[in-house]
Short mmCIF file of C-alpha atoms in Angstrom, two decimals:
data_model
loop_
_atom_site.label_atom_id
_atom_site.label_comp_id
_atom_site.label_asym_id
_atom_site.label_seq_id
_atom_site.Cartn_x
_atom_site.Cartn_y
_atom_site.Cartn_z
CA MET A 13 39.69 72.39 108.83
CA GLY A 14 40.13 72.33 105.08
CA TYR A 15 41.60 75.65 103.21
CA GLU A 16 40.69 77.40 99.79
CA TRP A 17 42.58 79.57 98.38
CA LEU A 18 41.04 83.28 96.80
CA THR A 19 41.93 83.85 93.09
CA ALA A 20 42.47 86.72 93.73
CA ALA A 21 44.86 86.48 96.72
CA LEU A 22 46.70 83.59 95.15
CA ALA A 23 47.64 86.03 91.84
CA ALA A 24 48.26 88.71 94.42
CA LEU A 25 50.86 86.70 96.32
CA ARG A 26 54.90 88.66 96.42
CA ASP A 27 57.70 87.09 98.34
CA VAL A 28 55.65 83.82 99.85
CA ALA A 29 55.17 80.84 98.26
CA PRO A 30 51.63 78.78 98.73
CA HIS A 31 53.37 75.88 100.69
CA GLU A 32 54.42 78.39 102.91
CA ALA A 33 50.97 79.66 103.48
CA THR A 34 49.70 76.32 103.67
CA GLU A 35 53.25 75.43 106.54
CA VAL A 36 51.49 77.91 108.80
CA LEU A 37 48.18 77.22 108.63
CA SER A 38 49.14 73.97 110.48
CA ALA A 39 51.94 74.58 112.49
CA PRO A 40 52.40 73.00 115.73
CA ARG A 41 51.82 76.62 117.03
CA ARG A 42 49.78 78.89 115.79
CA LEU A 43 48.87 82.74 117.03
CA PRO A 44 45.07 83.80 115.80
CA ILE A 45 43.57 86.58 115.72
CA ALA A 46 39.93 88.13 114.71
CA ALA A 47 40.73 90.77 113.07
CA GLU A 48 38.18 93.09 110.63
CA SER A 49 38.52 95.13 107.59
CA ALA A 50 35.97 97.13 105.45
CA GLY A 51 32.90 95.05 107.35
CA VAL A 52 34.63 91.35 106.03
CA HIS A 53 35.53 89.87 109.46
CA PHE A 54 38.91 87.23 109.43
CA LEU A 55 41.46 86.01 110.89
CA THR A 56 45.18 86.31 110.56
CA ILE A 57 47.87 83.67 112.02
CA SER A 58 50.61 83.35 113.02
CA GLY A 59 53.02 81.14 112.32
CA ARG A 60 56.63 79.57 111.18
CA THR A 61 56.98 77.38 107.95
CA ARG A 62 58.81 74.42 108.36
CA ALA A 63 61.71 76.24 107.28
CA GLY A 64 61.02 78.67 110.89
CA ARG A 65 59.84 81.09 108.44
CA PRO A 66 57.63 83.72 110.14
CA LEU A 67 54.57 84.42 108.13
CA VAL A 68 50.90 86.00 109.33
CA VAL A 69 48.37 84.16 107.08
CA ALA A 70 44.83 85.96 106.62
CA VAL A 71 41.83 83.50 106.57
CA ARG A 72 38.05 84.21 106.51
CA LEU A 73 35.41 80.90 107.32
CA LEU A 74 33.12 80.06 104.82
CA GLY A 75 30.89 78.15 106.67
CA GLY A 76 31.14 74.53 107.83
CA HIS A 77 35.01 73.44 108.48
CA GLN A 78 35.83 75.37 105.19
CA GLN A 79 38.00 78.58 105.29
CA GLN A 80 39.80 80.95 102.61
CA ILE A 81 43.14 81.74 102.70
CA ILE A 82 42.74 85.50 101.76
CA GLY A 83 46.18 86.77 102.17
CA ALA A 84 50.12 85.95 103.51
CA ARG A 85 52.93 87.53 103.86
CA GLU A 86 55.77 88.28 106.45
CA MET A 87 55.81 89.55 109.61
CA THR A 88 56.69 93.23 110.13
CA ALA A 89 59.30 93.92 112.95
CA GLU A 90 56.21 94.27 115.75
CA GLU A 91 54.27 91.76 115.07
CA LEU A 92 57.33 89.29 115.15
CA THR A 93 57.87 90.77 118.49
CA ARG A 94 54.67 90.58 119.43
CA PHE A 95 54.89 86.41 118.44
CA GLU A 96 58.41 85.46 119.76
CA LYS A 97 57.37 86.80 122.96
CA TRP A 98 54.09 84.39 122.85
CA GLU A 99 56.15 81.28 121.78
CA ALA A 100 57.99 82.21 124.97
CA SER A 101 55.17 81.84 127.20
#
């Protein structure tokens, strides 16, 4: 699976380094959840960086095996609780 950054998403990153998002996307355990906003369908991928930082990365399918990273952020407390429960299963 190949990933590319949406230029505006890369410019809008706050408190998340681009390499951290790609670490989550290549993590051995990740939790994908389908989402939609303003009619745009995408996936949120919850996972941990190599250092263990829990992040959510949003991607949309471009076609074939290409995906575009449209955002990345820290998990909320609620998301982290759900993710840790999933990790334990």
